[in-house]
XYZ file of C-alpha atoms in Angstrom:
548
model
C -9.706 246.127 43.426
C -10.450 247.511 39.584
C -13.674 246.568 38.925
C -13.415 243.436 35.840
C -15.634 244.149 32.639
C -17.548 241.579 30.749
C -16.453 240.575 27.485
C -18.015 242.031 24.959
C -16.961 242.741 21.143
C -17.529 246.588 22.044
C -15.246 246.612 24.760
C -11.663 245.836 22.541
C -9.873 249.195 21.064
C -8.279 249.673 17.986
C -4.327 249.811 18.185
C -1.941 249.855 15.490
C 1.427 249.289 15.316
C 3.421 252.475 14.914
C 5.306 253.469 11.785
C 8.517 253.189 11.786
C 10.511 256.719 10.860
C 12.938 257.252 8.362
C 16.032 259.384 8.889
C 15.967 260.713 5.690
C 12.728 262.179 6.197
C 13.512 265.428 7.431
C 10.408 267.542 6.472
C 7.439 267.126 5.465
C 6.151 267.991 1.352
C 8.966 267.941 -0.938
C 12.037 265.286 -0.974
C 15.038 266.637 -0.932
C 17.804 264.463 -2.498
C 20.579 263.298 -1.030
C 23.919 263.802 -2.885
C 27.265 262.340 -0.863
C 30.363 264.437 -1.370
C 28.828 267.075 -3.379
C 28.483 264.390 -6.293
C 24.595 266.110 -7.468
C 22.550 264.586 -10.681
C 24.476 266.855 -13.574
C 27.882 265.691 -12.323
C 26.835 261.945 -12.093
C 25.662 262.388 -15.707
C 28.285 263.455 -16.487
C 30.751 261.015 -14.919
C 28.794 258.200 -16.604
C 28.658 259.948 -20.572
C 32.556 260.564 -20.452
C 32.987 257.481 -18.806
C 33.956 254.426 -21.957
C 33.625 251.556 -19.194
C 30.499 252.760 -17.536
C 28.665 253.194 -21.020
C 29.850 250.084 -22.828
C 28.276 247.929 -19.621
C 25.092 249.918 -19.381
C 24.905 249.881 -23.525
C 25.310 246.706 -23.731
C 23.028 245.306 -20.707
C 19.975 247.825 -22.332
C 20.520 245.586 -25.349
C 20.179 242.197 -23.207
C 17.288 243.564 -22.033
C 15.485 244.893 -24.846
C 16.842 242.628 -27.154
C 13.724 240.890 -28.345
C 10.610 243.261 -27.473
C 7.833 242.882 -25.611
C 4.658 240.760 -26.015
C 1.699 240.402 -24.383
C 0.933 237.439 -22.060
C -2.673 236.162 -20.644
C -3.130 235.980 -16.837
C -4.685 232.491 -16.852
C -5.800 229.674 -18.956
C -9.583 229.650 -18.288
C -11.137 232.043 -14.827
C -13.952 231.062 -12.295
C -15.931 233.802 -12.583
C -18.101 232.585 -9.926
C -15.617 232.511 -6.699
C -12.513 234.170 -9.030
C -9.998 231.151 -9.165
C -7.280 231.845 -11.517
C -6.127 227.749 -13.403
C -2.982 228.076 -15.466
C -4.520 225.247 -17.615
C -7.591 225.072 -19.059
C -9.575 223.042 -17.128
C -13.479 221.572 -17.016
C -14.169 222.835 -14.127
C -13.536 225.249 -11.383
C -10.608 223.344 -8.758
C -11.945 225.324 -6.032
C -15.930 225.542 -5.622
C -15.874 222.545 -8.936
C -18.188 225.176 -11.254
C -18.455 225.459 -14.925
C -18.853 228.972 -14.957
C -15.721 229.756 -16.353
C -14.129 232.169 -19.133
C -10.693 232.509 -21.077
C -8.868 236.316 -21.070
C -10.660 238.737 -22.868
C -8.668 239.524 -25.669
C -11.209 243.076 -26.513
C -9.627 244.412 -22.954
C -6.417 245.092 -24.786
C -7.672 246.420 -27.719
C -6.866 250.459 -27.223
C -3.453 249.475 -25.067
C -2.030 247.429 -27.691
C -2.625 249.896 -30.564
C -1.504 252.421 -28.469
C 1.604 251.210 -27.315
C 2.289 249.816 -30.788
C 1.514 253.106 -33.052
C 4.510 254.903 -34.530
C 4.809 257.083 -31.492
C 3.324 257.261 -27.625
C 4.376 261.031 -27.570
C 4.675 264.591 -29.149
C 8.103 263.938 -29.218
C 8.149 261.051 -31.715
C 9.178 258.682 -29.422
C 8.442 255.231 -29.978
C 8.202 253.012 -26.749
C 10.635 250.917 -26.589
C 12.746 254.349 -26.608
C 10.922 255.536 -23.444
C 11.716 252.043 -21.791
C 15.309 253.145 -22.716
C 15.190 256.009 -21.338
C 14.100 254.999 -17.938
C 16.647 251.968 -17.863
C 19.623 254.240 -18.436
C 18.249 256.280 -15.647
C 17.652 253.437 -13.447
C 21.738 251.703 -14.039
C 22.788 256.157 -13.293
C 21.116 257.281 -10.840
C 18.669 253.966 -9.588
C 15.167 255.903 -9.578
C 13.451 256.138 -13.156
C 10.123 257.970 -13.291
C 7.522 257.261 -15.980
C 4.972 259.987 -16.684
C 1.514 259.185 -17.979
C 0.171 262.066 -19.618
C -4.449 261.261 -19.180
C -7.274 262.816 -19.752
C -9.878 262.863 -17.410
C -13.897 262.658 -17.472
C -15.392 264.569 -14.821
C -18.714 264.563 -13.039
C -20.229 267.947 -12.327
C -18.319 267.579 -9.015
C -15.056 267.558 -10.032
C -14.799 263.819 -9.414
C -13.124 261.944 -11.973
C -14.964 259.379 -13.650
C -12.696 258.046 -16.241
C -9.383 258.759 -17.998
C -7.681 257.649 -20.758
C -3.884 257.679 -21.580
C -2.585 259.933 -24.151
C 1.208 260.103 -23.815
C 4.077 258.587 -22.273
C 7.237 260.210 -21.416
C 10.307 259.892 -18.939
C 10.580 263.062 -16.288
C 14.070 263.467 -15.192
C 15.348 262.550 -12.078
C 17.237 265.448 -11.449
C 14.505 267.073 -11.114
C 11.489 265.124 -9.829
C 11.005 265.024 -6.160
C 8.638 262.757 -4.136
C 5.775 264.517 -1.849
C 5.302 262.632 0.946
C 4.479 262.894 4.958
C 6.265 262.612 7.823
C 5.943 258.899 7.561
C 7.274 258.585 4.026
C 3.833 258.047 2.790
C 3.304 259.664 -0.813
C 0.494 262.647 -0.534
C -1.367 263.750 2.369
C 0.331 266.926 2.472
C -0.141 269.106 -0.322
C -3.379 268.948 -3.097
C -3.805 270.725 -6.430
C -6.736 270.610 -8.599
C -6.703 268.712 -12.292
C -7.848 271.524 -14.656
C -5.518 274.100 -12.437
C -2.260 272.325 -11.350
C -0.796 276.348 -10.358
C -3.331 275.684 -7.657
C -1.570 274.241 -4.179
C -3.422 273.944 -0.555
C -2.244 272.373 2.493
C -5.599 271.660 3.410
C -7.684 268.291 2.301
C -11.196 269.439 2.360
C -10.722 272.854 0.267
C -11.539 273.483 -3.348
C -10.024 274.966 -6.147
C -10.272 278.958 -6.146
C -10.340 279.378 -9.861
C -13.309 276.062 -10.956
C -14.762 275.488 -7.480
C -13.962 271.361 -8.619
C -12.095 269.038 -5.469
C -9.345 268.633 -5.109
C -6.463 265.815 -5.094
C -3.118 264.933 -3.317
C 0.124 266.056 -4.868
C 2.158 262.825 -4.737
C 4.858 263.983 -7.033
C 6.570 267.658 -8.077
C 8.512 268.080 -11.038
C 10.796 271.403 -10.383
C 12.880 272.709 -13.539
C 12.816 276.223 -15.315
C 11.668 277.706 -11.971
C 8.304 276.524 -11.879
C 6.666 273.218 -10.374
C 4.833 270.765 -12.376
C 2.250 268.714 -9.218
C 1.251 265.340 -10.182
C -0.939 263.419 -8.797
C -1.998 259.575 -7.801
C -1.564 257.355 -10.838
C 0.146 259.952 -13.679
C 4.059 259.042 -11.746
C 5.321 256.081 -11.873
C 8.881 255.894 -9.726
C 11.358 252.643 -9.702
C 14.437 251.508 -8.269
C 16.530 248.528 -9.321
C 19.612 248.598 -6.868
C 18.607 249.917 -3.567
C 14.690 250.224 -3.733
C 14.074 252.589 -0.521
C 10.715 254.382 0.188
C 11.817 257.711 -1.592
C 14.854 257.525 -3.817
C 17.598 254.776 -4.835
C 21.614 254.374 -4.584
C 23.312 255.575 -7.471
C 25.688 253.042 -8.730
C 27.907 255.916 -9.681
C 28.651 257.191 -6.736
C 29.234 253.814 -5.565
C 31.593 253.443 -7.946
C 33.206 256.942 -7.967
C 36.886 256.378 -7.405
C 36.739 253.751 -9.739
C 35.140 255.338 -12.608
C 37.445 258.738 -11.876
C 40.407 257.105 -12.247
C 39.312 254.999 -15.754
C 39.028 258.490 -16.741
C 42.040 259.953 -15.558
C 44.157 257.196 -17.333
C 43.241 258.338 -20.146
C 43.046 261.462 -20.343
C 46.691 261.115 -19.385
C 47.294 258.176 -22.395
C 45.807 261.263 -24.183
C 48.378 264.377 -23.056
C 50.268 262.008 -23.483
C 50.258 261.452 -27.313
C 49.795 265.466 -27.428
C 52.249 267.413 -27.663
C 51.265 269.555 -24.468
C 53.033 266.286 -22.755
C 55.658 266.383 -20.518
C 58.471 265.579 -22.008
C 60.227 261.431 -20.482
C 63.271 263.105 -19.360
C 66.490 265.523 -19.993
C 70.000 264.947 -21.378
C 72.304 267.394 -19.396
C 75.854 267.807 -20.987
C 78.343 269.385 -19.176
C 80.170 272.254 -21.416
C 82.406 275.459 -22.044
C 80.725 276.457 -25.059
C 77.375 277.599 -23.787
C 76.390 279.853 -26.354
C 76.638 277.371 -28.746
C 73.591 275.423 -26.992
C 71.921 277.282 -26.804
C 71.885 278.595 -30.367
C 71.294 274.171 -30.239
C 68.626 274.074 -28.264
C 66.639 276.327 -30.661
C 66.563 273.755 -33.488
C 66.007 270.828 -30.859
C 62.211 273.343 -30.087
C 61.697 273.285 -33.762
C 61.626 269.723 -34.249
C 59.740 268.694 -31.230
C 57.405 271.047 -32.897
C 57.684 269.077 -35.558
C 58.091 265.658 -34.065
C 56.253 265.280 -30.411
C 58.838 262.229 -29.363
C 61.856 264.092 -30.220
C 63.889 263.658 -26.943
C 65.376 266.733 -25.792
C 68.983 268.095 -24.730
C 70.703 270.546 -23.031
C 74.381 271.502 -22.390
C 75.349 272.548 -18.576
C 78.623 274.230 -18.407
C 81.281 272.543 -15.849
C 83.503 274.478 -13.940
C 86.519 272.134 -13.981
C 86.090 271.862 -17.753
C 85.199 268.132 -17.689
C 82.025 267.460 -19.890
C 80.012 264.241 -19.345
C 76.414 263.142 -20.512
C 73.579 262.281 -18.020
C 70.205 260.852 -18.790
C 67.586 262.298 -16.180
C 64.295 260.277 -15.867
C 60.566 262.621 -15.424
C 58.402 259.957 -16.061
C 58.032 255.786 -16.080
C 57.367 254.035 -18.859
C 53.625 252.424 -19.443
C 54.833 248.995 -18.838
C 56.657 250.005 -15.435
C 53.278 251.916 -13.490
C 51.795 248.038 -14.409
C 48.825 250.382 -16.463
C 46.773 247.665 -18.332
C 46.909 244.953 -15.609
C 45.524 248.281 -13.173
C 42.970 249.276 -16.079
C 41.778 245.738 -15.969
C 41.128 245.037 -12.576
C 39.227 248.538 -12.751
C 37.203 247.865 -15.070
C 36.492 244.152 -13.911
C 35.442 245.806 -11.067
C 32.835 247.934 -13.082
C 31.631 245.323 -15.076
C 31.248 242.681 -12.352
C 28.737 245.464 -10.588
C 26.676 245.355 -13.174
C 27.245 241.977 -14.471
C 28.352 242.742 -17.666
C 31.264 239.544 -18.843
C 34.901 240.285 -20.611
C 32.992 238.253 -23.765
C 30.018 241.249 -24.193
C 32.935 244.097 -24.217
C 34.643 241.993 -26.411
C 37.747 241.074 -24.704
C 37.639 236.774 -25.521
C 41.683 237.156 -24.125
C 40.913 234.490 -21.674
C 39.113 230.996 -22.246
C 38.657 227.632 -20.523
C 36.891 227.091 -16.455
C 35.558 229.340 -15.224
C 35.640 232.125 -18.141
C 34.518 230.225 -21.305
C 32.180 231.622 -23.511
C 29.673 229.739 -22.039
C 30.079 230.359 -18.068
C 30.360 234.553 -19.325
C 27.247 234.384 -20.839
C 25.286 232.955 -18.125
C 26.676 235.660 -15.674
C 25.268 238.160 -17.712
C 21.972 236.570 -18.783
C 21.139 235.799 -14.875
C 21.668 240.482 -14.855
C 19.689 240.365 -17.314
C 16.757 238.304 -15.906
C 17.081 240.588 -12.642
C 16.628 243.356 -14.173
C 13.747 241.734 -16.357
C 12.155 240.950 -13.505
C 11.823 245.148 -12.451
C 9.673 245.911 -15.719
C 7.671 242.842 -15.323
C 7.115 242.637 -11.772
C 7.153 246.124 -11.304
C 6.636 248.414 -14.392
C 4.493 246.568 -16.436
C 1.533 245.642 -14.199
C 1.207 249.243 -12.893
C 0.534 250.268 -16.849
C -2.278 247.372 -17.530
C -3.342 248.624 -14.629
C -3.857 251.771 -15.783
C -5.728 250.745 -18.779
C -8.139 249.023 -17.637
C -6.719 245.568 -17.968
C -6.970 242.590 -15.773
C -6.530 239.359 -18.282
C -3.466 239.995 -19.378
C 0.410 241.372 -18.881
C 3.169 242.875 -20.859
C 6.105 240.700 -20.612
C 9.573 241.038 -21.564
C 10.476 237.324 -23.243
C 14.324 235.904 -22.161
C 17.087 237.885 -24.381
C 18.746 234.252 -24.891
C 15.807 231.587 -26.885
C 15.188 228.717 -26.107
C 16.191 225.311 -27.863
C 14.028 223.978 -30.380
C 15.754 220.750 -29.961
C 14.958 221.457 -26.171
C 11.541 222.144 -27.111
C 10.885 218.972 -29.000
C 12.045 216.652 -26.233
C 10.653 218.691 -23.776
C 6.663 217.960 -26.146
C 8.751 214.427 -26.090
C 8.450 214.080 -22.396
C 4.777 215.834 -21.762
C 3.457 213.090 -24.554
C 4.791 210.119 -22.078
C 3.614 211.565 -19.603
C 0.069 211.734 -20.998
C -0.051 208.164 -22.488
C 1.377 207.175 -18.819
C -1.462 209.299 -16.832
C -4.307 207.336 -19.347
C -2.882 204.358 -18.605
C -4.345 205.238 -15.050
C -8.234 205.570 -15.979
C -7.873 209.005 -16.704
C -9.314 210.590 -19.875
C -6.660 212.651 -22.127
C -7.379 215.106 -24.478
C -6.156 218.706 -25.960
C -6.841 222.419 -26.112
C -6.385 224.689 -28.827
C -2.615 225.315 -27.680
C -1.726 222.342 -27.438
C -1.945 221.879 -23.719
C -3.138 218.245 -22.269
C -6.261 218.283 -20.204
C -7.041 215.771 -18.114
C -9.844 214.465 -16.504
C -11.105 211.877 -14.792
C -13.697 209.428 -15.557
C -17.433 209.154 -12.995
C -16.878 205.696 -10.784
C -20.287 203.467 -12.438
C -22.340 201.861 -9.351
C -21.547 198.164 -8.716
C -23.537 195.906 -10.089
C -24.293 197.858 -13.588
C -23.392 196.129 -16.289
C -22.866 197.957 -19.514
C -24.710 197.393 -22.212
C -22.450 196.620 -25.555
C -23.829 195.853 -28.994
C -23.767 192.400 -30.305
C -20.131 191.221 -31.335
C -19.852 190.794 -35.187
C -18.676 187.178 -35.774
C -16.556 185.841 -38.563
C -18.755 183.716 -41.625
C -15.789 181.971 -41.926
C -14.269 181.414 -38.993
C -13.872 177.361 -38.221
C -13.733 176.914 -42.228
C -10.490 175.070 -44.335
C -9.962 179.442 -45.824
C -7.838 181.259 -44.245
C -8.027 184.741 -43.290
C -5.012 185.872 -44.719
C -5.956 185.081 -48.035
C -9.794 186.277 -48.238
C -8.841 188.814 -49.599
C -6.968 187.719 -52.208
C -9.687 185.606 -53.338
C -12.464 188.285 -53.089
C -10.744 190.245 -55.593
C -10.480 187.556 -57.769
C -14.083 187.166 -56.878
C -13.554 183.552 -56.401
C -15.252 183.828 -53.003
C -15.751 180.222 -51.269
C -18.865 179.204 -50.616
C -19.795 178.008 -46.902
C -20.654 174.855 -48.238
C -17.128 175.186 -50.149
C -15.415 176.107 -47.001
C -15.914 172.644 -45.530
C -18.966 174.211 -43.089
C -23.046 174.813 -43.652
C -24.095 177.935 -44.418
C -25.402 178.886 -41.069
C -22.376 179.228 -38.816
C -23.221 178.359 -35.140
C -21.950 181.556 -32.396
C -22.715 179.615 -29.597
C -19.027 177.931 -29.239
C -17.173 180.795 -29.214
C -14.045 177.737 -30.883
C -13.837 175.987 -33.724
C -15.241 172.716 -33.653
C -12.184 170.019 -34.375
C -12.246 167.343 -37.180
C -13.209 163.437 -35.516
C -12.034 162.469 -38.552
C -8.422 160.330 -38.478
C -5.211 162.175 -40.097
C -4.234 160.733 -42.937
C -1.057 160.191 -41.431
C -2.608 157.117 -39.882
C -4.682 156.527 -42.538
C -5.616 152.509 -42.361
C -6.185 152.172 -38.634
C -9.506 151.548 -37.517
C -10.551 155.225 -35.768
C -10.278 154.467 -32.279
C -6.474 153.964 -33.272
C -6.176 157.755 -34.026
C -5.617 161.554 -33.086
C -9.309 162.381 -33.426
C -8.330 165.895 -32.532
C -7.628 167.460 -35.771
C -8.289 170.724 -37.494
C -10.201 169.565 -40.981
C -8.226 172.879 -42.228
C -5.833 170.783 -42.250
C -6.921 168.230 -43.752
C -5.511 168.562 -47.399
C -5.618 164.558 -49.200
C -9.299 163.155 -47.542
C -9.454 159.680 -45.832
């Protein structure tokens, strides 16, 4: 019987779940791209440039994505310095630790990045930042692989370790020549190491030093093979991302998926091009049976000359018959565009390509159909959803990586929605917020507004039971209970004939003990001459105008 060991934390054995293998990973190091049917990168780019339909979809989608440019957005409104809790609204204390040690986003963090991105050019090729982004968007829609290269300036210590860096330039790398360097599990790095100063030095041992400078070596994550040379990039210098088919390695090109549709469209356009040039096949042949073939040859020479002048001229041919009887026969070589159903076939292929990218007909200058699900508003909505999906790739993957490399923690770069918000809808939303603020105030909360116009709700501290809140003395109206009407008091003061207390029918000193004015005890005018006991004595003296 096996001896049972006493429970102890030291008796635990650390195990881990195995990493699933990928069938595309067949070797360590540089991973080659898989191109089905020998469709290499240059061929895919060539097809995308020659297809009018594909290029129209990519251009319209790209223009909508970057139509309003990019802007800075704060990650939070207030952040607790004690627990690190980030609040989306301005609060007086932290929601978790109840601390008052809060701070707002630091504008100085984005000073260098903002001046760098909004400068005239971001690289020595005189490209603006938005131009580099548009290049990367084209790579996503064609190859589904985009590479953003950040040229950095490193600051090393005496041991060759990186202490700081500064981004100097942005470039777009060619997906055809870029390759990922990873191990058997698909993890980048761990197979090759290079020196920051001498990038041509590549070793496979992680603890080796550079042979030329003796500095520390860093893992290679990406390699660019162009013009017979290899350029090695370490972690943080290259960002690789995909939109349609993200994976451990490379994405899946949409052009490969739509290869048959695109090549068919190109062939149809070439067919139309040749049909309207001199090198076209004639529509048909006119055969004439005759005995005099020599005269027919002479006539045919004239026909050829006319065909050079007019590409749509129908040729005529004479055929000699044995029975001597002549006849004319029309031999048809090809059908017309209407008979081949050319327009409907092309529209079907175009719709399939545009549906993949989410581009509606109205963005392709086709407003022939409208009504129902094909109305303009619904088409714009469908395209806006495709634009939103594409912008999420930038807002959630690309821009967070860029601001991290800049060392920014309080701000983000975002692409605003392509469609601007309706001003009327914004005003109605603000009206609803004001109404909600009033309702919350009626519930006993204190409502305040910050610098950006956002409402801040705080709950007042409850007062202990039995404690009476001290209030100042209430100022009483000295003319309360007199014959002077308050509505005419202002006119009397302006006229300079303000009545005295005696004229108002009351002594100079008003008794403040009684909260209600003293009523008249005399009989009313309508009971004049009657005994006082027989009259209604509960009458205000101010109603008496004639006296008793």
